[in-house]
CSV table of C-alpha atoms in Angstrom, one decimal:
chain,number,residue,atom,x,y,z
A,86,MET,CA,125.1,165.4,137.3
A,87,THR,CA,122.6,165.8,140.1
A,88,GLU,CA,120.2,163.2,138.8
A,89,GLU,CA,122.8,160.6,138.4
A,90,ARG,CA,124.5,161.4,141.7
A,91,TYR,CA,121.3,161.0,143.7
A,92,ASN,CA,119.9,158.2,141.5
A,93,ARG,CA,119.6,155.7,144.4
A,94,GLN,CA,117.5,158.2,146.4
A,95,ILE,CA,115.4,159.4,143.4
A,96,THR,CA,114.5,155.8,142.5
A,97,LEU,CA,113.7,155.0,146.1
A,98,LYS,CA,110.0,154.6,146.6
A,99,ASP,CA,108.6,157.0,149.3
A,100,PHE,CA,111.5,159.3,148.7
A,101,GLY,CA,111.9,160.1,145.0
A,102,PRO,CA,112.7,163.3,143.0
A,103,LYS,CA,110.4,165.5,145.1
A,104,ALA,CA,112.1,164.8,148.4
A,105,GLN,CA,115.5,165.0,146.7
A,106,LYS,CA,114.7,168.5,145.4
A,107,THR,CA,113.4,169.5,148.8
A,108,LEU,CA,116.7,168.3,150.3
A,109,GLY,CA,118.7,170.4,147.8
A,110,GLY,CA,116.8,173.5,148.8
A,111,SER,CA,117.2,172.9,152.6
A,112,SER,CA,119.7,174.3,155.1
A,113,VAL,CA,121.0,172.6,158.2
A,114,LEU,CA,123.2,174.0,161.0
A,115,VAL,CA,125.3,171.4,162.7
A,116,VAL,CA,126.5,172.6,166.1
A,117,GLY,CA,129.8,170.9,167.0
A,118,LEU,CA,132.3,169.1,164.8
A,119,GLY,CA,133.1,166.2,167.1
A,120,GLY,CA,131.9,162.6,167.4
A,121,LEU,CA,128.3,163.4,166.5
A,122,GLY,CA,128.9,166.3,164.1
A,123,VAL,CA,131.3,164.4,161.9
A,124,PRO,CA,128.9,161.6,160.8
A,125,VAL,CA,125.9,163.9,160.6
A,126,LEU,CA,127.8,166.2,158.2
A,127,GLN,CA,129.3,163.4,156.1
A,128,TYR,CA,125.9,161.9,155.4
A,129,LEU,CA,123.9,165.1,155.1
A,130,ASN,CA,126.6,166.3,152.6
A,131,ALA,CA,126.6,163.0,150.7
A,132,MET,CA,122.8,162.9,150.5
A,133,GLY,CA,122.5,166.3,149.0
A,134,VAL,CA,121.4,168.8,151.6
A,135,GLY,CA,121.8,172.1,149.8
A,136,SER,CA,123.3,174.3,152.6
A,137,LEU,CA,125.3,173.2,155.6
A,138,GLY,CA,126.4,175.4,158.5
A,139,LEU,CA,129.4,174.4,160.5
A,140,ILE,CA,130.3,175.9,163.9
A,141,ASP,CA,133.2,174.9,166.3
A,142,GLN,CA,136.4,176.3,167.4
A,143,ASP,CA,138.3,173.2,168.6
A,144,THR,CA,141.4,171.8,166.9
A,145,VAL,CA,142.0,168.2,166.0
A,146,GLU,CA,143.6,166.3,168.8
A,147,LEU,CA,145.0,162.8,168.8
A,148,ALA,CA,142.3,161.5,171.3
A,149,ASN,CA,139.7,162.6,168.7
A,150,LEU,CA,140.8,160.2,166.0
A,151,GLN,CA,139.2,157.0,167.5
A,152,ARG,CA,135.7,158.4,166.8
A,153,GLN,CA,135.9,161.5,164.7
A,154,VAL,CA,136.6,159.7,161.4
A,155,LEU,CA,136.7,162.7,159.1
A,156,TYR,CA,140.1,163.7,160.6
A,157,SER,CA,143.5,162.1,159.9
A,158,GLU,CA,146.8,162.1,161.6
A,159,GLU,CA,148.0,164.9,159.3
A,160,ASP,CA,145.3,167.1,160.6
A,161,LEU,CA,146.5,167.1,164.2
A,162,GLY,CA,146.6,170.6,165.6
A,163,ARG,CA,144.6,172.2,162.8
A,164,PRO,CA,141.2,173.8,163.4
A,165,LYS,CA,138.4,171.3,162.9
A,166,LEU,CA,136.4,173.9,161.0
A,167,GLN,CA,139.1,174.3,158.4
A,168,VAL,CA,139.8,170.5,158.0
A,169,ALA,CA,136.1,169.6,157.9
A,170,LEU,CA,135.3,172.3,155.3
A,171,GLN,CA,138.1,171.1,153.1
A,172,LYS,CA,137.1,167.4,153.3
A,173,LEU,CA,133.4,168.0,152.9
A,174,LYS,CA,134.0,170.2,149.9
A,175,ALA,CA,136.0,167.4,148.3
A,176,GLN,CA,133.1,165.1,149.1
A,177,ASN,CA,130.4,167.2,147.5
A,178,SER,CA,131.3,170.4,145.6
A,179,GLU,CA,127.6,171.2,145.0
A,180,THR,CA,126.9,172.0,148.7
A,181,ASN,CA,126.9,175.6,150.0
A,182,PHE,CA,128.9,175.7,153.2
A,183,HIS,CA,128.8,178.4,155.8
A,184,THR,CA,131.4,178.3,158.5
A,185,TYR,CA,131.4,180.1,161.9
A,186,ASP,CA,134.8,180.3,163.6
A,187,SER,CA,133.5,180.5,167.1
A,188,PHE,CA,131.4,178.5,169.6
A,189,LEU,CA,127.7,178.9,169.7
A,190,VAL,CA,127.1,181.3,172.6
A,191,ARG,CA,124.3,183.4,173.9
A,192,GLU,CA,125.6,186.4,172.0
A,193,ASN,CA,125.6,184.8,168.5
A,194,ALA,CA,123.1,181.9,168.7
A,195,LEU,CA,119.8,183.5,167.6
A,196,GLU,CA,121.4,185.4,164.7
A,197,ILE,CA,123.1,182.2,163.4
A,198,ILE,CA,120.2,179.8,164.0
A,199,GLU,CA,117.7,182.1,162.3
A,200,ASN,CA,119.3,181.3,158.9
A,201,TYR,CA,118.6,177.5,159.0
A,202,ASP,CA,115.6,175.2,158.5
A,203,VAL,CA,116.9,172.7,161.1
A,204,VAL,CA,119.5,172.6,163.8
A,205,VAL,CA,121.5,169.5,164.7
A,206,ASP,CA,122.7,169.4,168.3
A,207,ALA,CA,126.0,167.7,168.1
A,208,THR,CA,127.5,169.4,171.2
A,209,ASP,CA,129.2,167.8,174.1
A,210,ASN,CA,127.9,170.0,176.9
A,211,PHE,CA,124.6,171.0,178.6
A,212,ALA,CA,125.1,174.7,178.4
A,213,THR,CA,125.1,174.8,174.6
A,214,ARG,CA,122.3,172.2,174.5
A,215,TYR,CA,120.0,174.4,176.6
A,216,LEU,CA,121.0,177.4,174.5
A,217,ILE,CA,120.1,175.6,171.3
A,218,ASN,CA,116.8,174.5,172.8
A,219,ASP,CA,115.8,178.0,173.9
A,220,CYS,CA,116.8,179.6,170.6
A,221,CYS,CA,114.9,177.0,168.6
A,222,VAL,CA,111.8,177.4,170.7
A,223,MET,CA,112.0,181.2,170.2
A,224,LEU,CA,112.6,181.0,166.5
A,225,ASN,CA,110.2,178.0,166.0
A,226,LYS,CA,112.9,175.7,164.5
A,227,PRO,CA,113.0,172.0,165.0
A,228,PHE,CA,116.3,170.6,166.4
A,229,VAL,CA,117.6,167.1,166.2
A,230,TYR,CA,119.1,166.0,169.4
A,231,GLY,CA,121.8,163.4,170.1
A,232,ALA,CA,123.9,162.7,173.1
A,233,LEU,CA,126.2,159.9,174.4
A,234,HIS,CA,127.2,158.2,177.6
A,235,GLY,CA,129.6,155.3,177.4
A,236,PHE,CA,128.0,152.6,175.2
A,237,GLU,CA,124.6,154.4,175.2
A,238,GLY,CA,123.0,157.2,173.1
A,239,GLN,CA,119.9,159.3,173.2
A,240,VAL,CA,118.2,160.7,170.1
A,241,SER,CA,115.1,162.8,169.7
A,242,VAL,CA,113.6,165.6,167.5
A,243,PHE,CA,112.5,168.5,169.6
A,244,ASN,CA,110.3,171.5,168.9
A,245,TYR,CA,108.9,169.8,165.8
A,246,LYS,CA,105.4,171.1,164.8
A,247,GLY,CA,104.4,172.0,168.3
A,248,GLY,CA,106.0,168.9,169.8
A,249,PRO,CA,107.9,168.8,173.1
A,250,SER,CA,111.2,170.4,173.7
A,251,TYR,CA,114.3,169.3,175.5
A,252,ARG,CA,113.1,171.1,178.6
A,253,CYS,CA,109.9,168.9,178.6
A,254,LEU,CA,112.2,166.0,179.3
A,255,PHE,CA,114.8,167.7,181.5
A,256,PRO,CA,113.5,171.1,182.6
A,257,ASP,CA,116.7,172.4,184.0
A,258,PRO,CA,120.4,171.6,183.5
A,259,PRO,CA,122.0,169.2,186.0
A,260,ALA,CA,124.5,170.7,188.4
A,261,ASN,CA,128.1,170.9,187.3
A,262,ASN,CA,130.0,167.6,187.7
A,263,GLU,CA,126.8,165.7,188.2
A,264,ILE,CA,126.9,164.0,184.8
A,265,PRO,CA,130.4,163.0,183.5
A,266,ASN,CA,131.3,163.9,179.9
A,267,CYS,CA,133.1,161.8,177.3
A,268,ASP,CA,136.5,163.2,178.3
A,269,ASP,CA,136.1,161.8,181.8
A,270,ASN,CA,133.8,158.9,181.2
A,271,GLY,CA,135.1,157.4,177.9
A,272,ILE,CA,133.3,156.5,174.8
A,273,LEU,CA,133.6,153.5,172.3
A,274,GLY,CA,134.5,155.0,168.9
A,275,VAL,CA,131.6,153.6,166.9
A,276,VAL,CA,128.8,154.7,169.3
A,277,PRO,CA,128.8,158.4,168.2
A,278,GLY,CA,128.9,157.1,164.6
A,279,ILE,CA,125.6,155.2,165.2
A,280,VAL,CA,123.9,158.0,167.1
A,281,GLY,CA,125.1,160.6,164.6
A,282,ASN,CA,123.8,158.6,161.7
A,283,LEU,CA,120.4,158.3,163.5
A,284,GLN,CA,120.4,162.1,163.8
A,285,ALA,CA,121.2,162.5,160.1
A,286,LEU,CA,118.3,160.2,159.3
A,287,GLU,CA,115.9,162.2,161.5
A,288,THR,CA,117.2,165.4,159.9
A,289,VAL,CA,116.3,164.2,156.4
A,290,LYS,CA,112.9,163.1,157.6
A,291,VAL,CA,112.2,166.5,159.1
A,292,LEU,CA,113.3,168.3,156.0
A,293,THR,CA,111.4,166.1,153.5
A,294,GLY,CA,108.4,165.0,155.5
A,295,VAL,CA,109.2,161.4,154.6
A,296,GLY,CA,108.4,158.8,157.3
A,297,GLU,CA,107.5,159.4,161.0
A,298,VAL,CA,109.7,162.0,162.8
A,299,LEU,CA,111.0,161.0,166.2
A,300,SER,CA,109.1,163.8,167.9
A,301,GLY,CA,107.6,163.3,171.4
A,302,GLN,CA,109.7,160.2,171.7
A,303,LEU,CA,113.2,159.7,173.2
A,304,LEU,CA,115.1,156.9,171.6
A,305,LEU,CA,117.5,155.2,174.0
A,306,PHE,CA,120.2,153.1,172.3
A,307,ASN,CA,122.4,150.6,174.2
A,308,GLY,CA,125.3,149.3,172.2
A,309,LEU,CA,126.1,146.6,174.7
A,310,ASN,CA,122.9,144.6,174.0
A,311,GLN,CA,121.8,146.3,170.8
A,312,SER,CA,118.6,147.5,172.3
A,313,PHE,CA,116.6,150.4,171.1
A,314,GLN,CA,113.9,151.7,173.4
A,315,LYS,CA,111.5,154.5,172.8
A,316,ILE,CA,110.0,156.6,175.6
A,317,ARG,CA,107.0,158.7,174.8
A,318,PHE,CA,106.7,162.2,176.4
A,319,LYS,CA,104.4,165.1,176.0
A,320,PRO,CA,104.9,168.9,175.5
A,321,LYS,CA,104.5,171.0,178.6
A,322,GLU,CA,103.0,174.4,177.9
A,323,GLU,CA,105.5,176.4,179.9
A,324,ASN,CA,108.5,175.0,178.0
A,325,LEU,CA,107.1,176.0,174.6
A,326,LYS,CA,106.7,179.7,175.5
A,327,ILE,CA,110.2,181.2,175.7
A,328,SER,CA,110.3,184.9,175.0
A,329,ALA,CA,113.9,185.7,175.8
A,330,LEU,CA,117.2,183.8,176.4
A,331,GLU,CA,118.4,183.3,179.9
A,332,GLU,CA,120.9,185.7,181.4
A,333,THR,CA,123.6,183.1,181.2
A,334,TYR,CA,123.9,179.5,180.2
A,335,ASP,CA,127.0,178.8,182.2
A,336,ILE,CA,126.3,176.2,184.8
A,337,PRO,CA,127.7,177.4,188.1
A,338,ILE,CA,130.0,175.2,190.0
A,339,CYS,CA,127.9,174.9,193.1
A,340,HIS,CA,126.9,171.6,194.4
A,341,THR,CA,123.4,171.1,195.6
A,342,VAL,CA,123.8,169.1,198.8
A,343,PRO,CA,121.3,166.3,199.0
A,344,THR,CA,119.5,166.1,202.3
A,345,VAL,CA,118.4,163.2,204.5
A,346,SER,CA,115.4,163.6,206.8
A,347,SER,CA,115.4,162.6,210.5
A,348,GLU,CA,113.1,159.7,209.5
A,349,GLU,CA,115.5,158.5,206.9
A,350,LEU,CA,118.4,158.8,209.3
A,351,LYS,CA,116.6,156.8,211.9
A,352,LYS,CA,116.0,154.1,209.3
A,353,LEU,CA,119.6,154.1,208.4
A,354,LEU,CA,120.8,153.9,212.0
A,355,ASP,CA,118.3,151.1,212.8
A,356,GLY,CA,119.4,149.1,209.7
A,357,SER,CA,122.2,146.5,209.8
A,358,LYS,CA,124.5,148.5,207.6
A,359,PHE,CA,127.2,150.6,209.1
A,360,ILE,CA,126.8,154.3,208.2
A,361,GLN,CA,129.4,156.9,208.3
A,362,LEU,CA,127.8,159.7,210.4
A,363,ILE,CA,130.0,162.7,211.0
A,364,ASP,CA,128.9,165.1,213.7
A,365,VAL,CA,130.5,168.5,212.9
A,366,ARG,CA,129.5,170.3,216.2
A,367,SER,CA,132.2,171.4,218.6
A,368,PHE,CA,133.8,168.9,220.9
A,369,MET,CA,131.9,170.3,223.9
A,370,GLU,CA,128.5,169.9,222.2
A,371,PHE,CA,129.5,166.3,221.1
A,372,ASP,CA,130.7,165.4,224.6
A,373,ASP,CA,127.4,166.6,226.1
A,374,TYR,CA,125.3,164.5,223.8
A,375,HIS,CA,125.7,162.6,220.5
A,376,LEU,CA,124.1,159.8,218.5
A,377,GLN,CA,125.6,156.4,218.9
A,378,GLY,CA,128.0,155.5,216.1
A,379,SER,CA,128.7,159.1,215.1
A,380,HIS,CA,132.2,160.4,214.7
A,381,ASN,CA,133.1,164.0,215.8
A,382,ILE,CA,135.0,166.3,213.5
A,383,PRO,CA,134.2,169.9,214.4
A,384,ILE,CA,133.5,172.0,211.4
A,385,ASP,CA,136.5,174.3,212.0
A,386,GLU,CA,138.8,171.3,211.8
A,387,LEU,CA,137.1,169.6,208.9
A,388,GLU,CA,139.3,170.7,206.0
A,389,ASN,CA,142.4,169.4,207.9
A,390,ARG,CA,140.8,166.2,208.9
A,391,LEU,CA,139.2,165.0,205.7
A,392,MET,CA,141.5,162.0,205.6
A,393,GLU,CA,139.5,160.6,208.5
A,394,ILE,CA,136.6,160.2,206.2
A,395,ASP,CA,136.1,157.3,203.8
A,396,PHE,CA,135.0,159.0,200.5
A,397,ASP,CA,134.3,155.7,198.8
A,398,HIS,CA,131.3,155.2,201.0
A,399,GLU,CA,128.3,157.4,201.8
A,400,ILE,CA,128.9,160.2,204.2
A,401,TYR,CA,126.3,161.8,206.4
A,402,PHE,CA,127.0,165.1,208.0
A,403,LEU,CA,125.1,166.1,211.2
A,404,CYS,CA,125.0,169.1,213.4
A,405,GLN,CA,122.6,170.8,215.8
A,406,SER,CA,120.3,172.6,213.4
A,407,GLY,CA,121.4,171.5,209.9
A,408,LYS,CA,123.3,174.7,209.0
A,409,ARG,CA,126.9,173.6,209.9
A,410,SER,CA,126.3,170.2,208.3
A,411,GLU,CA,125.3,171.8,205.0
A,412,VAL,CA,128.5,173.8,205.1
A,413,ALA,CA,130.5,170.7,205.9
A,414,ALA,CA,128.9,168.8,203.0
A,415,ARG,CA,129.9,171.6,200.6
A,416,ILE,CA,133.5,171.5,201.9
A,417,ALA,CA,133.7,167.8,201.4
A,418,LEU,CA,132.1,168.0,197.9
A,419,SER,CA,134.5,170.7,196.8
A,420,GLN,CA,137.4,168.3,197.5
A,421,TYR,CA,135.6,165.1,196.4
A,422,PRO,CA,132.9,166.2,193.8
A,423,SER,CA,131.8,162.7,193.0
A,424,ALA,CA,131.4,161.4,196.6
A,425,ALA,CA,128.0,160.5,198.0
A,426,VAL,CA,127.7,163.3,200.6
A,427,PHE,CA,124.5,164.1,202.5
A,428,HIS,CA,123.5,166.3,205.4
A,429,ILE,CA,120.7,165.7,207.9
A,430,SER,CA,118.1,168.4,207.5
A,431,GLY,CA,117.0,170.0,210.8
A,432,GLY,CA,120.0,168.4,212.5
A,433,LEU,CA,119.8,167.0,216.0
A,434,ASN,CA,117.1,169.5,217.0
A,435,ARG,CA,114.6,167.9,214.6
A,436,TYR,CA,115.8,164.4,215.2
A,437,SER,CA,115.4,164.7,219.0
A,438,ALA,CA,111.9,166.3,218.5
A,439,VAL,CA,110.8,163.4,216.4
A,440,PHE,CA,112.5,160.5,218.2
A,441,SER,CA,112.9,161.6,221.8
H,101,MET,CA,108.9,145.3,189.3
H,102,THR,CA,111.7,145.8,186.7
H,103,VAL,CA,113.8,148.9,186.7
H,104,LEU,CA,115.9,149.7,183.7
H,105,LEU,CA,118.9,151.9,184.3
H,106,PHE,CA,120.5,154.3,181.8
H,107,GLY,CA,123.5,156.6,181.8
H,108,ILE,CA,124.9,157.4,185.2
H,109,THR,CA,122.2,155.6,187.1
H,110,LYS,CA,123.5,152.3,185.6
H,111,ASP,CA,127.0,153.2,186.8
H,112,ILE,CA,125.7,154.1,190.3
H,113,VAL,CA,123.6,150.9,190.7
H,114,GLY,CA,126.3,148.7,188.9
H,115,SER,CA,123.8,147.0,186.6
H,116,SER,CA,121.5,147.9,183.7
H,117,THR,CA,118.5,146.2,185.2
H,118,LEU,CA,117.1,145.7,188.7
H,119,SER,CA,114.4,143.2,189.5
H,120,LEU,CA,112.7,144.4,192.7
H,121,PRO,CA,110.8,141.7,194.6
H,122,VAL,CA,107.1,142.2,195.3
H,123,SER,CA,107.9,142.2,199.0
H,124,SER,CA,109.8,145.4,198.7
H,125,THR,CA,107.7,147.1,196.0
H,126,SER,CA,104.2,146.3,197.1
H,127,ARG,CA,104.0,149.3,199.4
H,128,LEU,CA,105.4,151.7,196.8
H,129,ARG,CA,102.4,153.6,195.3
H,130,THR,CA,104.0,156.3,193.2
H,131,VAL,CA,107.0,157.1,191.1
H,132,GLY,CA,108.2,159.5,193.8
H,133,GLU,CA,108.0,156.8,196.5
H,134,LEU,CA,110.0,154.4,194.2
H,135,LYS,CA,112.7,157.1,193.7
H,136,ASP,CA,112.9,157.6,197.5
H,137,TYR,CA,113.2,153.8,198.0
H,138,LEU,CA,115.9,153.5,195.3
H,139,SER,CA,117.8,156.5,196.8
H,140,SER,CA,117.8,154.9,200.2
H,141,THR,CA,119.5,151.8,198.7
H,142,TYR,CA,121.7,153.8,196.3
H,143,PRO,CA,122.3,157.2,198.0
H,144,ARG,CA,124.3,158.6,195.0
H,145,LEU,CA,121.0,158.6,193.0
H,146,ARG,CA,119.9,161.4,195.3
H,147,ASN,CA,122.7,163.6,193.9
H,148,LEU,CA,120.9,163.7,190.5
H,149,SER,CA,119.0,166.9,190.3
H,150,SER,CA,117.7,166.2,186.8
H,151,LEU,CA,116.3,162.7,186.3
H,152,ALA,CA,113.5,161.6,184.0
H,153,VAL,CA,111.5,158.5,184.9
H,154,ALA,CA,109.4,156.4,182.5
H,155,VAL,CA,106.7,153.9,183.4
H,156,ASN,CA,106.0,151.4,180.7
H,157,ASN,CA,107.8,153.5,178.1
H,158,SER,CA,105.9,156.7,179.0
H,159,TYR,CA,107.4,159.7,180.7
H,160,ALA,CA,106.0,159.9,184.3
H,161,GLU,CA,105.7,162.5,187.0
H,162,ASP,CA,106.6,161.8,190.7
H,163,SER,CA,102.9,161.7,191.5
H,164,ASP,CA,102.0,159.0,188.9
H,165,LYS,CA,100.9,155.7,190.2
H,166,ILE,CA,102.9,152.5,189.8
H,167,ASP,CA,102.3,148.8,190.4
H,168,ASN,CA,104.3,145.6,190.7
H,169,PHE,CA,103.9,144.8,187.0
H,170,ASP,CA,105.3,148.1,185.7
H,171,GLU,CA,108.5,148.4,183.9
H,172,ILE,CA,110.3,151.6,185.1
H,173,ALA,CA,113.2,153.3,183.4
H,174,LEU,CA,115.5,155.8,185.0
H,175,ILE,CA,116.8,158.3,182.4
H,176,PRO,CA,119.3,160.9,183.4
H,177,PRO,CA,120.4,163.5,180.9
H,178,VAL,CA,123.7,162.6,179.1
H,179,SER,CA,126.2,165.1,177.8
H,180,GLY,CA,128.6,163.4,175.5
H,181,GLY,CA,129.0,164.3,171.8
């Protein structure tokens, strides 16, 4: 049965019976049963990967159906793990499936990943992605990365034969809310299909040694103009030596407040464009001296007077030393996380020292 | 100089490519200076704590040199799956 079933791969020059046998003896963990996980699993399962690990704890929702094509209307409300297992078994009864009814977390990750030859990152969040990266570096496993933004996708194979890891591209996770996810940003249904299929292809190459693995290269796909671009990058020693997982992979909800220097502020003020400069010192201090064009909202009143600020345009907070302005920026960002908020480092003290 | 924009940088700038005239790029010597220049024009870029930059399809550090003929790509991490 096997030979007939995989006949088109066995007769394929450069693949053949040897690669097919290797595939049959291989195991792959697919983390996430969403837009990327679905096509990855459907194809790895069809092509004859011997063992597949599935991990996810979400249930099928109506908004999943435009891109997660394994699920049907009748599956709404059911656990993805259960539905996926049932459908994949029907697709290929020869595959050994292992299911994990949980999310991949710091407490279970090493123990689970240890059992597989390759991990496919089909997650939708940075915390899990960094966790997978660190586990794979520690356990010396390659992982096949895929991620999406709108009409775009990124694909790469990390930690493959001494090649670079995810941290060699992006050393630390971005701050919370810095990068929107699919839920907030939207995604065209077919795009995860394309990116997931590319991941499935790379997984097969990693397992069988056929072709050139996308290691040390980041593939950038843009569906709007059908462009594929490859960026070369190198391993960095410090990212390939991880001896323990981090204490936590939760990304704290604290906003780093971008600063603007006195010199940059001067340039902005001298430019022709109006800038929204909010001086958060007291009324007395403001009355005594202030920069032309600045608007006074004392820090104590800020929360009640946020409506005086135009959050669709850049906002620059200023105070005497740079301390109150940083607090002001945090207050503003807590209410309007995606606004362009800055504070002037060193405040008026530094500005006056440089430009008096 | 051509700057290709991916992910959220494209949304911030409002276009997938920027062509910067020689008059504004000739004094920019490094990747870091280009980032500062772009951030002054598009302040929301400054919010990105994690941003990779490629020069002529190779990953680049802030200190790497650039010139007017280079093609630059801004590559933020993306999270969707």
